[in-house]
Coordinates of C-alpha atoms in Angstrom, one line a residue:
X3 CA -30.9 -45.0 -32.6
X4 CA -33.3 -44.6 -29.6
X5 CA -31.1 -46.9 -27.5
X6 CA -28.0 -44.9 -28.6
X7 CA -29.6 -41.6 -27.3
X8 CA -30.4 -43.3 -24.0
X9 CA -26.8 -44.4 -23.6
X10 CA -25.4 -40.9 -24.5
X11 CA -27.8 -39.3 -22.1
X12 CA -26.8 -41.6 -19.3
X13 CA -23.1 -41.0 -19.9
X14 CA -23.7 -37.2 -19.8
X15 CA -25.5 -37.4 -16.5
X16 CA -22.8 -39.6 -15.0
X17 CA -20.1 -37.1 -16.2
X18 CA -21.9 -34.2 -14.6
X19 CA -22.3 -36.0 -11.3
X20 CA -18.6 -37.0 -11.4
X21 CA -17.5 -33.4 -12.0
X22 CA -19.9 -32.1 -9.3
X23 CA -18.2 -34.4 -6.8
X24 CA -15.3 -32.0 -6.7
X25 CA -17.5 -29.0 -5.9
X26 CA -16.1 -26.7 -3.3
X27 CA -17.4 -25.0 -0.2
X28 CA -16.0 -22.4 2.3
X29 CA -12.8 -23.1 4.1
X30 CA -12.8 -23.6 7.9
X31 CA -10.0 -22.8 10.2
X32 CA -7.9 -25.8 9.1
X33 CA -7.4 -26.1 5.3
X34 CA -9.1 -29.3 4.0
X35 CA -7.4 -31.1 1.1
X36 CA -9.9 -31.8 -1.7
X37 CA -10.1 -33.2 -5.2
X38 CA -10.0 -29.6 -6.5
X39 CA -6.4 -29.3 -5.5
X40 CA -5.3 -32.1 -7.8
X41 CA -4.7 -29.8 -10.8
X42 CA -3.8 -26.7 -8.9
X43 CA -1.9 -23.7 -10.1
X44 CA 1.4 -23.2 -8.3
X45 CA 0.8 -19.5 -8.1
X46 CA -2.5 -19.4 -6.4
X47 CA -3.1 -19.1 -2.6
X48 CA -5.4 -18.2 0.2
X49 CA -7.1 -14.8 0.7
X50 CA -7.2 -14.0 4.5
X51 CA -7.6 -10.3 4.4
X52 CA -10.6 -8.9 6.3
X53 CA -11.3 -6.3 3.7
X54 CA -11.7 -5.9 0.0
X55 CA -8.5 -5.8 -1.9
X56 CA -7.0 -5.1 -5.3
X57 CA -3.2 -5.5 -5.3
X58 CA -2.6 -8.9 -4.1
X59 CA -1.9 -12.5 -4.6
X60 CA -3.7 -14.2 -1.7
X61 CA -1.4 -15.8 0.9
X62 CA -1.3 -16.8 4.5
X63 CA -2.3 -14.1 7.0
X64 CA 0.3 -12.2 8.8
X65 CA 0.6 -13.4 12.4
X66 CA 1.2 -9.9 13.9
X67 CA -0.1 -6.5 12.9
X68 CA 3.4 -5.1 13.7
X69 CA 5.3 -7.5 11.5
X70 CA 8.9 -6.3 11.2
X71 CA 10.9 -5.7 8.1
X72 CA 12.8 -8.9 8.8
X73 CA 9.6 -10.9 8.3
X74 CA 9.7 -10.1 4.6
X75 CA 10.2 -13.3 2.5
X76 CA 12.2 -11.5 -0.1
X77 CA 15.0 -10.4 2.2
X78 CA 18.2 -12.4 2.2
X79 CA 20.1 -13.3 5.4
X80 CA 23.4 -12.7 3.5
X81 CA 22.4 -9.4 2.1
X82 CA 23.9 -6.2 3.5
X83 CA 21.4 -4.4 5.8
X84 CA 22.4 -1.1 4.3
X85 CA 21.3 -2.0 0.8
X86 CA 18.7 -4.8 1.0
X87 CA 15.0 -4.3 0.3
X88 CA 12.9 -4.4 3.4
X89 CA 9.7 -4.9 1.2
X90 CA 9.5 -6.1 -2.3
X91 CA 7.2 -7.7 -4.9
X92 CA 5.9 -11.0 -3.5
X93 CA 6.0 -10.0 0.2
X94 CA 3.0 -10.2 2.4
X95 CA 2.7 -8.8 5.9
X96 CA 1.2 -5.9 7.9
X97 CA 4.1 -3.6 7.1
X98 CA 3.2 -3.9 3.4
X99 CA -0.4 -3.0 4.3
X100 CA 0.9 0.1 6.0
X101 CA 3.0 1.0 3.0
X102 CA 0.0 0.7 0.7
X103 CA -2.1 2.9 3.0
X104 CA 0.6 5.6 3.0
X105 CA 0.9 5.4 -0.8
X106 CA -2.8 5.8 -1.0
X107 CA -2.6 8.9 1.2
X108 CA 0.0 10.2 -1.3
X109 CA -2.4 9.6 -4.2
X110 CA 0.0 7.0 -5.7
X111 CA -2.4 4.1 -5.2
X112 CA -6.2 4.1 -5.6
X113 CA -6.9 0.6 -4.4
X114 CA -7.5 -0.6 -0.9
X115 CA -4.5 -2.0 1.1
X116 CA -4.2 -5.8 0.9
X117 CA -1.0 -6.6 2.7
X118 CA 0.4 -8.2 -0.5
X119 CA 3.1 -6.5 -2.5
X120 CA 1.9 -6.9 -6.0
X121 CA 2.4 -5.1 -9.4
X122 CA 0.3 -2.1 -8.4
X123 CA 2.4 -1.5 -5.2
X124 CA 5.6 -1.9 -7.2
X125 CA 4.4 0.7 -9.7
X126 CA 3.4 3.1 -6.9
X127 CA 6.8 2.7 -5.2
X128 CA 8.6 3.3 -8.5
X129 CA 6.6 6.5 -9.0
X130 CA 7.4 7.7 -5.5
X131 CA 11.1 6.9 -5.9
X132 CA 11.3 8.8 -9.2
X133 CA 9.7 11.9 -7.8
X134 CA 12.0 11.9 -4.8
X135 CA 15.3 11.3 -6.5
X136 CA 15.7 7.7 -5.4
X137 CA 16.7 4.7 -7.4
X138 CA 13.4 3.6 -9.0
X139 CA 13.7 -0.1 -8.2
X140 CA 10.1 -0.7 -7.2
X141 CA 11.3 -2.3 -3.9
X142 CA 11.4 -0.4 -0.6
X143 CA 14.8 0.0 1.0
X144 CA 15.5 1.9 4.3
X145 CA 15.9 5.2 2.4
X146 CA 12.6 4.8 0.5
X147 CA 10.7 3.8 3.6
X148 CA 12.0 6.8 5.6
X149 CA 11.0 9.1 2.8
X150 CA 7.5 7.6 2.6
X151 CA 7.0 7.8 6.4
X152 CA 8.1 11.5 6.3
X153 CA 5.7 12.3 3.5
X154 CA 2.7 10.6 5.0
X155 CA 1.0 10.1 8.4
X156 CA 0.4 6.9 10.3
X157 CA -2.6 5.2 8.8
X158 CA -5.8 4.8 10.8
X159 CA -7.6 1.5 11.2
X160 CA -10.1 2.5 8.5
X161 CA -7.3 3.4 6.1
X162 CA -5.6 0.0 6.7
X163 CA -8.8 -1.9 6.1
X164 CA -11.4 0.3 4.4
X165 CA -14.9 -1.0 3.8
X166 CA -14.8 -0.4 0.0
X167 CA -15.5 -2.5 -3.0
X168 CA -12.7 -3.7 -5.2
X169 CA -11.5 -1.7 -8.2
X170 CA -11.8 -3.7 -11.4
X171 CA -8.5 -4.6 -13.0
X172 CA -7.6 -3.9 -16.7
X173 CA -9.2 -6.8 -18.6
X174 CA -6.9 -9.6 -19.8
X175 CA -6.5 -9.6 -23.6
X176 CA -8.3 -12.9 -23.7
X177 CA -11.4 -11.3 -22.4
X178 CA -11.8 -8.8 -25.2
X179 CA -13.9 -11.0 -27.6
X180 CA -17.2 -12.7 -27.1
X181 CA -19.1 -13.3 -23.9
X182 CA -16.6 -13.7 -21.0
X183 CA -16.5 -13.9 -17.3
X184 CA -13.2 -12.1 -16.8
X185 CA -11.9 -13.0 -13.4
X186 CA -8.8 -11.2 -12.0
X187 CA -7.0 -12.7 -9.0
X188 CA -5.0 -9.5 -8.6
X189 CA -7.9 -7.2 -8.1
X190 CA -10.3 -10.0 -6.8
X191 CA -13.0 -9.0 -9.3
X192 CA -15.2 -10.6 -11.8
X193 CA -16.2 -8.5 -14.9
X194 CA -18.9 -9.8 -17.1
X195 CA -17.9 -8.7 -20.6
X196 CA -19.5 -8.8 -24.0
X197 CA -17.4 -8.0 -27.1
X198 CA -14.9 -6.1 -25.0
X199 CA -17.4 -4.0 -23.0
X200 CA -17.9 -4.4 -19.2
X201 CA -21.5 -5.1 -18.5
X202 CA -21.3 -5.7 -14.7
X203 CA -18.6 -6.3 -12.0
X204 CA -18.5 -7.9 -8.6
X205 CA -16.1 -8.8 -5.8
X206 CA -14.8 -12.3 -5.7
X207 CA -12.5 -14.5 -3.5
X208 CA -10.7 -17.7 -4.4
X209 CA -9.4 -21.0 -3.1
X210 CA -6.9 -21.4 -0.3
X211 CA -3.2 -22.2 -0.6
X212 CA -4.1 -25.9 -0.4
X213 CA -7.1 -25.8 -2.7
X214 CA -6.3 -23.0 -5.2
X215 CA -8.6 -21.8 -8.0
X216 CA -7.2 -22.9 -11.3
X217 CA -6.0 -20.2 -13.8
X218 CA -6.5 -20.3 -17.6
X219 CA -9.2 -20.1 -20.2
X220 CA -12.3 -22.3 -19.7
X221 CA -16.0 -22.6 -20.8
X222 CA -19.1 -22.7 -18.7
X223 CA -19.8 -26.4 -18.7
X224 CA -23.1 -26.4 -16.9
X225 CA -25.2 -24.3 -14.5
X226 CA -27.3 -24.9 -11.4
X227 CA -29.4 -22.3 -9.7
X228 CA -29.5 -24.4 -6.5
X229 CA -26.6 -26.8 -5.8
X230 CA -25.0 -28.3 -2.7
X231 CA -21.4 -29.4 -2.7
X232 CA -21.3 -33.2 -2.6
X233 CA -18.0 -33.1 -0.7
X234 CA -18.4 -30.3 1.7
X235 CA -22.2 -30.3 1.9
X236 CA -22.5 -26.5 1.7
X237 CA -24.9 -24.6 -0.5
X238 CA -23.6 -23.2 -3.9
X239 CA -26.4 -21.1 -5.2
X240 CA -26.2 -19.8 -8.8
X241 CA -23.3 -22.1 -9.6
X242 CA -21.7 -21.9 -13.0
X243 CA -19.2 -24.7 -13.4
X244 CA -16.1 -24.0 -15.5
X245 CA -13.3 -26.4 -14.5
X246 CA -14.3 -29.8 -13.1
X247 CA -15.9 -29.0 -9.7
X248 CA -14.8 -25.4 -9.6
X249 CA -17.5 -22.9 -10.2
X250 CA -18.5 -19.3 -9.9
X251 CA -21.2 -19.2 -7.2
X252 CA -22.7 -17.2 -4.3
X253 CA -21.1 -17.7 -0.9
X254 CA -22.9 -16.7 2.3
X255 CA -19.6 -17.3 4.1
X256 CA -17.9 -14.7 1.8
X257 CA -20.8 -12.3 2.5
X258 CA -20.4 -12.8 6.2
X259 CA -16.6 -13.1 6.7
X260 CA -15.1 -11.4 3.7
X261 CA -11.5 -12.2 2.9
X262 CA -10.9 -13.7 6.3
X263 CA -12.1 -17.0 4.7
X264 CA -11.5 -18.8 1.4
X265 CA -13.2 -21.3 -0.9
X266 CA -12.0 -24.8 -1.7
X267 CA -11.2 -23.7 -5.2
X268 CA -14.4 -22.1 -6.4
X269 CA -14.8 -18.4 -7.3
X270 CA -17.0 -17.0 -4.5
X271 CA -19.3 -14.0 -5.0
X272 CA -20.8 -12.1 -2.1
X273 CA -23.4 -10.0 -3.9
X274 CA -26.3 -12.3 -4.4
X275 CA -28.3 -9.8 -6.3
X276 CA -25.6 -9.1 -8.9
X277 CA -24.8 -12.8 -9.3
X278 CA -28.5 -13.7 -9.7
X279 CA -28.6 -11.2 -12.6
X280 CA -25.4 -12.6 -14.1
X281 CA -26.6 -16.2 -13.8
X282 CA -29.6 -15.3 -16.0
X283 CA -27.3 -13.8 -18.6
X284 CA -24.5 -16.4 -18.8
X285 CA -25.0 -19.3 -21.2
X286 CA -23.4 -22.7 -21.2
X287 CA -20.4 -22.4 -23.5
X288 CA -19.6 -18.8 -22.5
X289 CA -15.9 -18.2 -21.8
X290 CA -14.3 -17.9 -18.4
X291 CA -10.8 -16.4 -18.0
X292 CA -9.1 -16.6 -14.6
X293 CA -5.8 -14.7 -14.6
X294 CA -3.3 -12.7 -12.5

């Protein structure tokens, strides 16, 4: 029996080390492929924005702050210019950021501009269209854009990239029971919830397009107050591992660079004090939900 316990303990340590070998660190300029991308979600992506954000699916940064309507990935070369949408759900560029800032001026959005056209932007556009006698499609065509421009002013630099914390998204239904780290990719927030009540919240960022953070329901497998990635050799304080080498952990890079960087798949937190308190509360076996 004693020999059996030794064997089991040895297997457990080996398993933990093997999982830790996929641990992530901050992305540099060039994306680095890693083991954490092996079971990636096809919908995840990078998060390059320089400010907090809440209506976005992270994607590659826009190359020009004056991105034109033709840069929108949703437009079709064969569509008629008179009827086609110049901005729509799924687009990401600086014109979308301006749209969001203008909608915020009009009190139709309460979240900070992200540059990504997500569900909240779609809802705000629909609301504007309904109020102004336009076809409420949720996409921005020429007529809608002209109306929005006429009803608002050109956003300032602070309006385009405000220094505010992210607004917490509505919890996923899977977060409503038990002890859960409820992590929204759309609002870029982590809500620590117990029996459906939010105890604390914090800003987070995710993996890049090449090393996305996996989505789904997981459990905290193990914790480490002090940990260093065995692949990227970067510190991962207050690490709470939930999916292979992917973990919720503090990131000095996130604290310094914000959304201009990304992780290699982990969920980065930039508020060390909040995460330290959360680390003390979370237990191995607690649920983790990562969702859009």
